[in-house]
Short mmCIF file of C-alpha atoms in Angstrom, two decimals:
data_model
loop_
_atom_site.label_atom_id
_atom_site.label_comp_id
_atom_site.label_asym_id
_atom_site.label_seq_id
_atom_site.Cartn_x
_atom_site.Cartn_y
_atom_site.Cartn_z
CA MET A 1 -30.38 -2.97 47.64
CA LEU A 2 -31.89 -3.39 44.21
CA ILE A 3 -32.31 0.35 43.84
CA ASP A 4 -28.57 0.80 44.43
CA ILE A 5 -27.89 -1.26 41.34
CA LEU A 6 -30.76 0.01 39.24
CA MET A 7 -30.15 3.71 39.77
CA PRO A 8 -26.71 3.94 38.17
CA VAL A 9 -27.74 1.59 35.36
CA LEU A 10 -30.87 3.58 34.60
CA SER A 11 -29.27 7.00 34.86
CA LEU A 12 -26.25 6.11 32.71
CA GLY A 13 -28.46 4.22 30.27
CA GLY A 14 -30.85 7.14 30.09
CA MET A 15 -28.03 9.56 29.41
CA SER A 16 -26.63 7.33 26.67
CA LEU A 17 -30.04 7.03 25.08
CA LEU A 18 -30.49 10.78 25.14
CA PHE A 19 -27.08 11.46 23.58
CA GLY A 20 -27.61 8.69 21.04
CA ALA A 21 -30.93 10.16 19.93
CA GLY A 22 -29.34 13.60 19.75
CA LEU A 23 -26.49 12.32 17.60
CA ALA A 24 -28.85 10.41 15.33
CA PHE A 25 -30.84 13.57 14.79
CA ALA A 26 -27.67 15.59 14.18
CA SER A 27 -26.31 13.07 11.68
CA GLN A 28 -29.43 13.50 9.58
CA LYS A 29 -29.34 17.24 9.92
CA PHE A 30 -25.67 17.44 8.93
CA ALA A 31 -25.61 14.58 6.42
CA ILE A 32 -23.29 15.12 3.48
CA GLY A 33 -23.57 13.27 0.21
CA THR A 34 -20.48 11.36 -0.87
CA ASP A 35 -19.80 10.29 -4.42
CA PRO A 36 -21.19 6.73 -4.70
CA LYS A 37 -18.54 5.97 -7.34
CA GLU A 38 -15.82 6.59 -4.76
CA GLU A 39 -17.26 3.89 -2.51
CA GLN A 40 -17.65 1.46 -5.44
CA ILE A 41 -14.09 2.01 -6.63
CA ARG A 42 -12.85 1.54 -3.08
CA GLN A 43 -14.58 -1.85 -3.07
CA VAL A 44 -12.73 -3.21 -6.12
CA LEU A 45 -9.30 -1.96 -5.02
CA PRO A 46 -6.97 -4.45 -3.30
CA GLY A 47 -7.07 -2.49 -0.04
CA VAL A 48 -3.45 -2.96 1.00
CA ASN A 49 -2.77 0.80 1.17
CA CYS A 50 0.72 0.33 -0.27
CA GLY A 51 0.85 3.82 -1.77
CA ALA A 52 2.34 2.69 -5.10
CA CYS A 53 -0.24 4.83 -6.94
CA GLY A 54 1.14 7.98 -5.31
CA TYR A 55 -1.98 8.65 -3.23
CA PRO A 56 -2.35 8.17 0.52
CA GLY A 57 -3.81 4.69 0.56
CA CYS A 58 -6.64 3.13 -1.40
CA ASP A 59 -9.18 5.65 -0.07
CA GLY A 60 -7.17 8.54 -1.45
CA PHE A 61 -6.77 6.84 -4.82
CA ALA A 62 -10.48 6.02 -5.03
CA ALA A 63 -11.35 9.66 -4.30
CA ALA A 64 -8.88 10.87 -6.93
CA VAL A 65 -10.23 8.50 -9.57
CA ALA A 66 -13.84 9.43 -8.80
CA ALA A 67 -12.87 13.09 -9.14
CA GLY A 68 -11.21 12.33 -12.48
CA GLN A 69 -7.75 13.32 -11.25
CA ALA A 70 -6.14 9.89 -11.40
CA PRO A 71 -6.02 7.43 -14.31
CA ILE A 72 -8.11 4.28 -13.89
CA THR A 73 -4.97 2.23 -14.52
CA GLY A 74 -3.19 3.92 -11.59
CA CYS A 75 -3.34 0.89 -9.32
CA THR A 76 -0.31 -1.19 -10.28
CA VAL A 77 -1.03 -3.79 -7.63
CA GLY A 78 -4.48 -4.58 -8.96
CA GLY A 79 -3.21 -4.64 -12.54
CA SER A 80 -5.44 -4.73 -15.57
CA SER A 81 -8.30 -6.65 -13.90
CA VAL A 82 -8.82 -3.89 -11.32
CA ALA A 83 -8.38 -1.26 -14.03
CA GLN A 84 -11.20 -2.91 -15.98
CA ASP A 85 -13.42 -3.02 -12.90
CA ILE A 86 -12.78 0.67 -12.26
CA GLY A 87 -13.38 1.32 -15.95
CA LEU A 88 -16.82 -0.29 -15.65
CA ILE A 89 -17.69 1.94 -12.71
CA MET A 90 -16.39 5.09 -14.35
CA GLY A 91 -17.74 4.16 -17.79
CA LEU A 92 -14.28 4.25 -19.35
CA GLU A 93 -12.43 1.67 -21.41
CA ALA A 94 -9.29 0.40 -19.72
CA GLU A 95 -6.22 0.05 -21.92
CA GLU A 96 -4.36 -3.19 -21.60
CA THR A 97 -1.39 -2.67 -19.32
CA GLN A 98 1.80 -4.69 -19.36
CA ARG A 99 2.32 -6.25 -15.95
CA LYS A 100 5.72 -5.55 -14.48
CA VAL A 101 7.38 -7.45 -11.69
CA ALA A 102 10.36 -6.61 -9.53
CA LYS A 103 13.61 -8.44 -10.14
CA VAL A 104 16.78 -8.36 -8.05
CA LEU A 105 19.55 -7.87 -10.58
CA CYS A 106 22.39 -9.69 -8.88
CA ALA A 107 23.38 -13.33 -9.14
CA GLY A 108 26.49 -13.15 -6.99
CA ASP A 109 25.46 -15.50 -4.17
CA CYS A 110 27.74 -16.83 -1.40
CA ASP A 111 29.57 -19.23 -3.75
CA LYS A 112 30.12 -16.79 -6.60
CA ALA A 113 30.99 -13.47 -4.99
CA THR A 114 33.59 -12.79 -2.32
CA ASN A 115 33.31 -10.68 0.81
CA LYS A 116 35.79 -8.06 1.94
CA TYR A 117 34.91 -8.36 5.62
CA HIS A 118 32.70 -10.34 7.97
CA TYR A 119 29.59 -8.34 8.87
CA ASP A 120 28.18 -8.96 12.31
CA GLY A 121 25.96 -5.89 12.76
CA ILE A 122 22.24 -5.22 12.50
CA GLU A 123 20.46 -7.52 10.04
CA ASP A 124 19.61 -4.76 7.64
CA CYS A 125 20.99 -3.87 4.21
CA VAL A 126 20.78 -0.13 4.84
CA ALA A 127 22.81 -0.42 8.05
CA ALA A 128 25.34 -2.74 6.40
CA SER A 129 25.72 -0.55 3.33
CA MET A 130 26.75 2.37 5.52
CA LEU A 131 29.81 0.41 6.62
CA ALA A 132 32.21 0.75 3.67
CA ASP A 133 29.42 -0.02 1.15
CA GLY A 134 28.59 -3.33 2.78
CA PRO A 135 30.51 -6.57 3.38
CA LYS A 136 30.54 -7.59 -0.28
CA GLU A 137 33.62 -6.89 -2.32
CA CYS A 138 31.29 -5.75 -5.11
CA SER A 139 29.66 -2.48 -4.13
CA PHE A 140 26.73 -3.15 -6.51
CA GLY A 141 25.84 -6.59 -5.18
CA CYS A 142 22.86 -7.78 -3.21
CA LEU A 143 23.72 -7.87 0.50
CA GLY A 144 21.01 -10.41 1.24
CA LEU A 145 20.13 -9.05 4.67
CA GLY A 146 16.46 -8.84 3.81
CA THR A 147 15.52 -5.16 3.91
CA CYS A 148 13.34 -5.77 0.83
CA VAL A 149 11.93 -8.99 2.34
CA ARG A 150 10.67 -7.07 5.36
CA ALA A 151 9.41 -4.17 3.25
CA CYS A 152 7.36 -6.36 0.89
CA PRO A 153 3.69 -6.22 1.94
CA PHE A 154 2.90 -9.26 -0.20
CA ASP A 155 5.51 -11.68 1.14
CA ALA A 156 6.87 -12.09 -2.38
CA ILE A 157 10.63 -11.86 -1.67
CA TYR A 158 12.84 -14.47 -0.06
CA ILE A 159 16.57 -14.91 0.46
CA ASP A 160 18.26 -17.74 -1.38
CA LYS A 161 21.97 -18.37 -0.72
CA GLY A 162 22.49 -14.78 0.37
CA ILE A 163 20.63 -13.20 -2.54
CA ALA A 164 17.12 -11.75 -2.50
CA VAL A 165 14.80 -13.40 -5.02
CA VAL A 166 11.38 -12.14 -6.08
CA ASP A 167 8.54 -14.61 -6.53
CA GLU A 168 7.01 -13.49 -9.83
CA GLU A 169 3.66 -15.04 -9.02
CA LYS A 170 3.28 -13.13 -5.78
CA CYS A 171 4.84 -9.85 -6.92
CA THR A 172 2.21 -7.20 -7.58
CA GLY A 173 4.54 -4.50 -8.87
CA CYS A 174 4.03 -2.05 -6.03
CA GLU A 175 7.69 -0.96 -6.24
CA ILE A 176 8.17 -0.64 -2.50
CA CYS A 177 11.26 -2.90 -2.62
CA VAL A 178 12.70 -0.79 -5.45
CA ALA A 179 12.54 2.20 -3.15
CA VAL A 180 14.01 0.59 -0.03
CA CYS A 181 16.98 -1.25 -1.60
CA PRO A 182 20.10 0.74 -0.64
CA LYS A 183 21.97 -0.74 -3.60
CA ASN A 184 19.29 0.18 -6.15
CA ILE A 185 19.57 -3.22 -7.79
CA ILE A 186 15.86 -4.05 -7.90
CA GLU A 187 14.23 -3.11 -11.18
CA MET A 188 10.75 -3.38 -12.63
CA ILE A 189 10.80 -5.71 -15.60
CA PRO A 190 7.93 -6.67 -17.95
CA VAL A 191 6.68 -10.07 -16.92
CA SER A 192 6.91 -11.30 -20.53
CA SER A 193 10.66 -10.72 -20.58
CA GLN A 194 12.65 -13.95 -20.43
CA VAL A 195 16.16 -12.45 -20.53
CA GLN A 196 17.78 -10.21 -17.91
CA VAL A 197 21.30 -9.00 -17.21
CA MET A 198 21.80 -10.13 -13.63
CA CYS A 199 24.46 -7.60 -12.78
CA LYS A 200 24.54 -3.87 -12.08
CA SER A 201 28.28 -3.54 -11.42
CA GLU A 202 29.77 -0.43 -13.01
CA ASP A 203 33.28 -1.51 -12.08
CA LYS A 204 35.81 -2.33 -14.81
CA GLY A 205 35.75 -5.92 -16.08
CA ARG A 206 39.19 -6.55 -14.62
CA ASP A 207 37.93 -5.66 -11.13
CA VAL A 208 34.67 -7.55 -11.49
CA ARG A 209 36.54 -10.77 -12.35
CA LYS A 210 38.47 -10.54 -9.07
CA TYR A 211 35.44 -10.72 -6.81
CA CYS A 212 32.55 -12.29 -8.73
CA THR A 213 32.38 -15.16 -11.20
CA VAL A 214 29.01 -14.16 -12.64
CA GLY A 215 29.49 -10.38 -12.97
CA CYS A 216 29.21 -8.41 -16.19
CA ILE A 217 32.74 -7.63 -17.41
CA ALA A 218 31.54 -5.28 -20.16
CA CYS A 219 33.17 -7.35 -22.93
CA LYS A 220 30.44 -6.29 -25.39
CA ILE A 221 30.10 -9.80 -26.87
CA CYS A 222 26.34 -9.62 -26.21
CA GLU A 223 26.14 -6.24 -27.94
CA ARG A 224 27.70 -7.70 -31.08
CA ALA A 225 25.67 -10.91 -30.90
CA CYS A 226 22.29 -9.17 -30.68
CA GLU A 227 20.56 -8.87 -34.03
CA TYR A 228 17.86 -6.61 -32.68
CA ASP A 229 20.05 -3.84 -31.21
CA ALA A 230 18.39 -4.53 -27.86
CA ILE A 231 21.40 -4.85 -25.58
CA LYS A 232 23.93 -2.11 -24.95
CA VAL A 233 26.94 -1.78 -22.68
CA GLU A 234 26.91 1.49 -20.80
CA ASN A 235 28.99 2.40 -17.75
CA ASN A 236 30.69 -1.01 -17.89
CA VAL A 237 27.42 -2.92 -17.60
CA ALA A 238 25.11 -4.43 -20.21
CA ARG A 239 21.50 -3.18 -20.30
CA ILE A 240 18.59 -4.68 -22.18
CA ASP A 241 16.02 -2.50 -23.88
CA TYR A 242 12.90 -4.54 -23.15
CA ASP A 243 10.92 -2.83 -25.91
CA LYS A 244 13.37 -4.13 -28.51
CA CYS A 245 14.24 -7.50 -26.96
CA VAL A 246 12.46 -10.46 -28.59
CA ASN A 247 13.77 -13.06 -26.11
CA CYS A 248 15.98 -14.88 -28.64
CA MET A 249 18.45 -15.54 -25.80
CA VAL A 250 21.50 -15.42 -28.05
CA CYS A 251 23.19 -12.94 -25.69
CA ALA A 252 22.74 -15.30 -22.77
CA GLU A 253 24.32 -18.13 -24.74
CA LYS A 254 27.30 -16.05 -25.78
CA CYS A 255 27.95 -14.39 -22.43
CA PRO A 256 31.34 -15.65 -21.17
CA THR A 257 30.57 -15.10 -17.48
CA LYS A 258 26.94 -16.27 -17.70
CA SER A 259 25.83 -13.03 -16.10
CA ILE A 260 22.81 -12.88 -18.43
CA TYR A 261 19.91 -14.96 -17.21
CA ALA A 262 17.59 -16.56 -19.75
CA ASP A 263 14.66 -18.88 -19.33
CA PHE A 264 15.96 -21.49 -21.79
CA GLU A 265 13.27 -24.03 -20.96
CA ASN A 266 10.60 -21.79 -22.39
CA ARG A 267 12.64 -20.64 -25.38
CA ARG A 268 10.62 -20.24 -28.54
CA PRO A 269 11.61 -23.01 -31.05
CA GLU A 270 12.43 -20.63 -33.90
CA PHE A 271 15.32 -19.18 -31.86
CA VAL A 272 16.96 -22.52 -30.98
CA GLY A 273 20.33 -22.88 -32.68
CA MET A 274 20.30 -19.27 -33.87
CA SER A 275 23.67 -18.45 -32.43
CA ASN A 276 25.55 -20.94 -34.61
CA MET B 1 -12.48 40.49 46.10
CA ASP B 2 -15.61 41.05 44.05
CA TYR B 3 -17.11 38.36 41.82
CA ALA B 4 -15.94 39.81 38.48
CA GLY B 5 -12.43 40.05 39.82
CA LYS B 6 -12.53 36.42 40.82
CA LEU B 7 -13.72 35.42 37.33
CA PHE B 8 -10.83 37.35 35.78
CA LEU B 9 -8.44 35.64 38.15
CA ILE B 10 -9.75 32.20 37.14
CA LEU B 11 -9.35 33.08 33.48
CA LEU B 12 -5.81 34.41 33.93
CA SER B 13 -4.71 31.50 36.06
CA THR B 14 -6.07 28.83 33.74
CA VAL B 15 -4.70 30.44 30.57
CA LEU B 16 -1.24 31.36 31.78
CA VAL B 17 -0.30 30.13 35.25
CA ASN B 18 -1.88 26.68 35.13
CA ASN B 19 -1.72 26.32 31.36
CA PHE B 20 -3.19 22.90 30.61
CA VAL B 21 -0.50 21.79 28.21
CA LEU B 22 2.60 23.46 29.57
CA SER B 23 2.00 23.34 33.32
CA ARG B 24 -0.48 20.55 33.92
CA PHE B 25 0.79 18.43 31.00
CA LEU B 26 -2.69 17.45 29.82
CA GLY B 27 -3.53 16.99 26.14
CA ILE B 28 0.04 16.44 24.97
CA CYS B 29 -1.00 14.19 22.07
CA PRO B 30 -2.81 16.81 19.96
CA PHE B 31 -0.28 19.39 21.15
CA LEU B 32 2.47 17.49 19.33
CA GLY B 33 0.28 16.07 16.59
CA VAL B 34 -1.55 19.08 15.22
CA SER B 35 1.12 21.73 15.75
CA LYS B 36 2.77 21.54 12.34
CA LYS B 37 0.93 24.45 10.76
CA VAL B 38 -0.52 27.56 12.39
CA SER B 39 -3.75 27.35 10.38
CA THR B 40 -4.58 23.78 11.45
CA ALA B 41 -3.51 24.61 15.01
CA MET B 42 -6.04 27.47 15.00
CA GLY B 43 -8.74 25.12 13.70
CA MET B 44 -7.94 22.51 16.32
CA GLY B 45 -7.90 25.22 18.98
CA ALA B 46 -11.31 26.45 17.88
CA ALA B 47 -12.69 22.90 18.01
CA VAL B 48 -11.24 22.39 21.49
CA ILE B 49 -12.61 25.73 22.75
CA PHE B 50 -16.04 24.69 21.52
CA VAL B 51 -15.86 21.18 22.97
CA MET B 52 -14.36 22.23 26.31
CA THR B 53 -16.83 25.02 26.98
CA LEU B 54 -19.79 22.84 26.11
CA ALA B 55 -18.33 19.90 28.03
CA SER B 56 -17.91 22.13 31.10
CA LEU B 57 -21.54 23.18 30.86
CA PHE B 58 -22.93 19.67 30.35
CA THR B 59 -20.73 18.01 32.97
CA TYR B 60 -21.79 20.72 35.44
CA ILE B 61 -25.46 19.99 34.75
CA ILE B 62 -24.93 16.26 35.00
CA GLN B 63 -22.92 16.51 38.20
CA TYR B 64 -25.40 18.70 40.08
CA ALA B 65 -28.68 17.58 38.47
CA ILE B 66 -28.15 13.84 38.22
CA LEU B 67 -25.12 12.48 39.99
CA GLU B 68 -25.27 14.34 43.32
CA PRO B 69 -29.04 14.07 44.00
CA LEU B 70 -28.83 10.33 43.31
CA ASN B 71 -25.59 9.87 45.30
CA LEU B 72 -23.86 8.57 42.20
CA GLU B 73 -20.67 10.66 42.39
CA TYR B 74 -18.62 7.53 41.79
CA LEU B 75 -19.97 7.46 38.22
CA GLN B 76 -18.37 10.85 37.55
CA THR B 77 -15.57 9.66 35.26
CA ILE B 78 -17.67 7.38 33.07
CA ALA B 79 -20.55 9.84 32.83
CA PHE B 80 -18.20 12.69 31.88
CA ILE B 81 -16.47 10.59 29.23
CA LEU B 82 -19.89 9.76 27.80
CA VAL B 83 -20.74 13.44 27.53
CA ILE B 84 -17.41 14.32 25.97
CA ALA B 85 -17.58 11.48 23.43
CA ALA B 86 -21.07 12.49 22.34
CA LEU B 87 -20.02 16.14 22.07
CA VAL B 88 -16.96 15.35 19.99
CA GLN B 89 -19.07 13.26 17.62
CA PHE B 90 -21.39 16.20 17.24
CA VAL B 91 -18.54 18.66 16.63
CA GLU B 92 -17.07 16.27 14.07
CA MET B 93 -20.34 16.22 12.14
CA VAL B 94 -20.60 19.99 12.24
CA ILE B 95 -17.01 20.52 11.05
CA GLN B 96 -17.38 17.94 8.28
CA LYS B 97 -20.41 19.82 7.05
CA MET B 98 -19.09 23.35 7.49
CA SER B 99 -15.45 22.98 6.50
CA PRO B 100 -14.28 19.76 4.81
CA THR B 101 -10.78 21.25 4.48
CA LEU B 102 -10.47 21.72 8.22
CA TYR B 103 -11.92 18.24 8.68
CA GLN B 104 -9.20 16.79 6.44
CA ALA B 105 -6.48 18.80 8.16
CA LEU B 106 -7.49 17.76 11.67
CA GLY B 107 -7.73 14.16 10.56
CA VAL B 108 -7.50 11.61 13.33
CA TYR B 109 -6.90 14.25 16.00
CA LEU B 110 -10.51 15.38 15.92
CA PRO B 111 -11.94 12.08 17.21
CA LEU B 112 -8.95 12.02 19.53
CA ILE B 113 -10.39 15.01 21.41
CA THR B 114 -12.69 12.32 22.83
CA THR B 115 -9.80 10.83 24.69
CA ASN B 116 -8.10 14.18 25.21
CA CYS B 117 -7.45 14.14 28.93
CA ALA B 118 -7.49 17.95 28.95
CA VAL B 119 -11.25 17.92 28.35
CA LEU B 120 -11.91 15.40 31.10
CA GLY B 121 -9.37 17.20 33.25
CA VAL B 122 -11.13 20.56 33.04
CA ALA B 123 -14.49 18.94 33.85
CA ILE B 124 -13.12 17.27 36.95
CA ILE B 125 -11.17 20.33 38.11
CA ASN B 126 -14.38 22.42 37.80
CA ILE B 127 -16.13 20.10 40.23
CA ARG B 128 -13.15 19.77 42.57
CA GLU B 129 -12.77 23.54 42.90
CA ASN B 130 -16.51 23.93 43.67
CA TYR B 131 -17.00 26.49 40.91
CA ASP B 132 -20.49 27.81 40.22
CA LEU B 133 -21.92 27.67 36.68
CA LEU B 134 -20.41 30.93 35.42
CA GLN B 135 -17.03 30.14 36.93
CA THR B 136 -17.19 26.69 35.35
CA LEU B 137 -17.82 28.18 31.92
CA VAL B 138 -15.01 30.71 32.34
CA ASN B 139 -12.63 28.01 33.53
CA GLY B 140 -13.59 25.71 30.64
CA ALA B 141 -13.18 28.38 28.00
CA GLY B 142 -10.01 29.64 29.67
CA ALA B 143 -8.43 26.19 29.74
CA ALA B 144 -9.24 25.76 26.05
CA LEU B 145 -7.85 29.22 25.31
CA GLY B 146 -4.66 28.28 27.12
CA PHE B 147 -4.49 25.05 25.10
CA THR B 148 -5.00 27.00 21.87
CA LEU B 149 -2.37 29.55 22.90
CA ALA B 150 0.19 26.80 23.54
CA LEU B 151 -0.78 25.02 20.30
CA VAL B 152 -0.52 28.12 18.13
CA LEU B 153 2.76 29.25 19.70
CA MET B 154 4.16 25.78 19.14
CA ALA B 155 2.94 25.70 15.54
CA GLY B 156 4.57 29.08 14.88
CA ILE B 157 7.87 27.86 16.27
CA ARG B 158 7.66 24.61 14.33
CA GLU B 159 6.97 26.42 11.06
CA ARG B 160 10.20 28.31 11.56
CA LEU B 161 12.06 25.20 12.68
CA GLU B 162 11.23 23.64 9.31
CA LEU B 163 13.40 26.24 7.62
CA SER B 164 16.25 26.34 10.09
CA ASP B 165 19.48 24.41 10.15
CA ILE B 166 19.01 21.64 12.72
CA PRO B 167 21.61 18.95 13.42
CA GLU B 168 20.62 15.75 11.65
CA PRO B 169 19.89 13.59 14.74
CA LEU B 170 17.61 16.25 16.22
CA LYS B 171 15.43 16.77 13.15
CA GLY B 172 11.70 16.15 13.49
CA PHE B 173 10.33 15.00 16.82
CA PRO B 174 13.45 15.35 19.01
CA ILE B 175 13.70 19.10 18.41
CA THR B 176 9.92 19.39 18.86
CA LEU B 177 10.10 17.74 22.26
CA ILE B 178 13.02 19.97 23.30
CA THR B 179 11.01 22.99 22.16
CA ALA B 180 7.99 21.84 24.17
CA GLY B 181 10.19 21.42 27.24
CA LEU B 182 11.68 24.90 26.88
CA MET B 183 8.19 26.40 26.40
CA SER B 184 7.08 24.69 29.58
CA VAL B 185 10.07 26.14 31.45
CA ALA B 186 9.23 29.57 30.03
CA PHE B 187 5.65 29.28 31.25
CA LEU B 188 7.00 28.59 34.75
CA GLY B 189 7.73 32.31 34.75
CA PHE B 190 4.01 32.98 35.20
CA GLN B 191 3.98 31.11 38.49
CA GLY B 192 4.59 34.27 40.52
CA LEU B 193 1.77 36.17 38.79
CA ILE B 194 -0.91 35.16 41.27
CA ASN B 195 -0.33 34.65 44.97
#
C-alpha cells in the first residue's frame, strides 16, 4: 500500500531533481553577463510600460539607455527626477526638463455646445466620430465618450459635463491620450502655462457662434491685445506660443466669447489691471 | 517490408500525410505566432527539431526504463511534460548564449514550446504506436520537420501577403487563418500517398 504511494512520488521527485541539477549546471555553463547598469536603470524607471519613450516598454528603454542609444531624459513619465536618477547611474548630468501635461482643448460642454443628432451607439469617441463626425454640431469638439479616459494608464482623465478633463496632478505626460483622441484636441502644454485657448474649431466665426457659446470666433482681439506677440489666429483659431507667453492673461480678459481659459486666481500681481 | 523501408514510411507519413500542424492540428500557437518572417520561422523550426528529437529520446527512455517496470504508466503525461519543460529551458539557455538575435526574435514563443502540444503529442504517439528507439527518433525528427515545413511555407506566404492588396476587414489575422485553412486542405491531398 505504502509502496504504491511512495513509488510515483520518489520516481517523479528523482527525475525532477536530476533535471534540476542538470539545468543548474547548464545555467552556469551558459551564463551570459548582462550590463549591470541596465538592471539599475530598470529599477528607477516607473515600470508602467506605456511606450511614451518610443521603446518597447521600460526594459527596452533601460537597455537603450545603457547602450547609450537613448537620452537619459527619454522617460517623460518619470520626468526630471527619474532623469536625474538615471544620470547618477550613467554618470551624466541631467538637464532640467519642463514638465508637460495633457490638456483637452475644448470647453463646449452640454450647456454650451449643441448637438446635431442624438447618439445612441457604442460608448466610444472613435466609433461616434465615424458617424458624420460625431453627434456634436462642432466637428472639432470633445465628444466626451471617454476613449481617452479608458486609454489613460494613470487614471488621470475624467468626464465632466460631457467634456474630458485632465487632472494635472496625476498626468505624467505619456501622450497616450493625445494619440487616441479621434478629434486631435488633446495637446501637451507646459505645466507652468496658466493661459490656454480652449477651442480648436477651424470653422468660420459665424458658424462657431451658431453651435457653441465658448468657441473661438477668430475675431483677433486677443492678437491685438497681446503685448508679447504670443497669440496668433491661424486657420480661424487662436494659438498661443508658450515660449513667448508670460501669462499676463490680458487675452483671456479681452476675449468676447471667453474661449481663452486663464487661471486668474494665481495671476501675478504686476499683471492685474494691465488691460485698462 | 524491410526495416529501412518502414523507417522511410514513418518519416514520409509524419512529415506530409499526418503533418502535425496541418493534419493533426497540434502546435497551432507558434504556427500562427512565429510565422511572420521566414528567418525567424527557420530558427523556431530548428529549435523545435532539436527539442522534439531529444524529447522523443528522453521520453522513450523514461517510458521503458522507469514508468513501465514500476507500473507507473499513469504518470506518463506529467513525467513527459517534466522532461519537455526541462529540455526547453536548456535549449533556451543554449540559444541565448549562441544567438541573442534569434533569442530576441523567438521571444515568448521559445518558452511556449514547453506547452507546445505538438511536442507532448509526438512523445505520446511514439509510445502508442509501439515504435522502437530508432523509429521513435525518426518519428520525432520527422514530426518536427513537418512542423518546420508548415511554418516556413506559412511564413513565405505571409511575407508576400504583407505586400498584397487585401480587403481592409481581412487584413492581419483573418487572412492568416484563411491561409492556414487552405494550406490544411491542400495537405489533405497527401492522404492517398500511403495506403
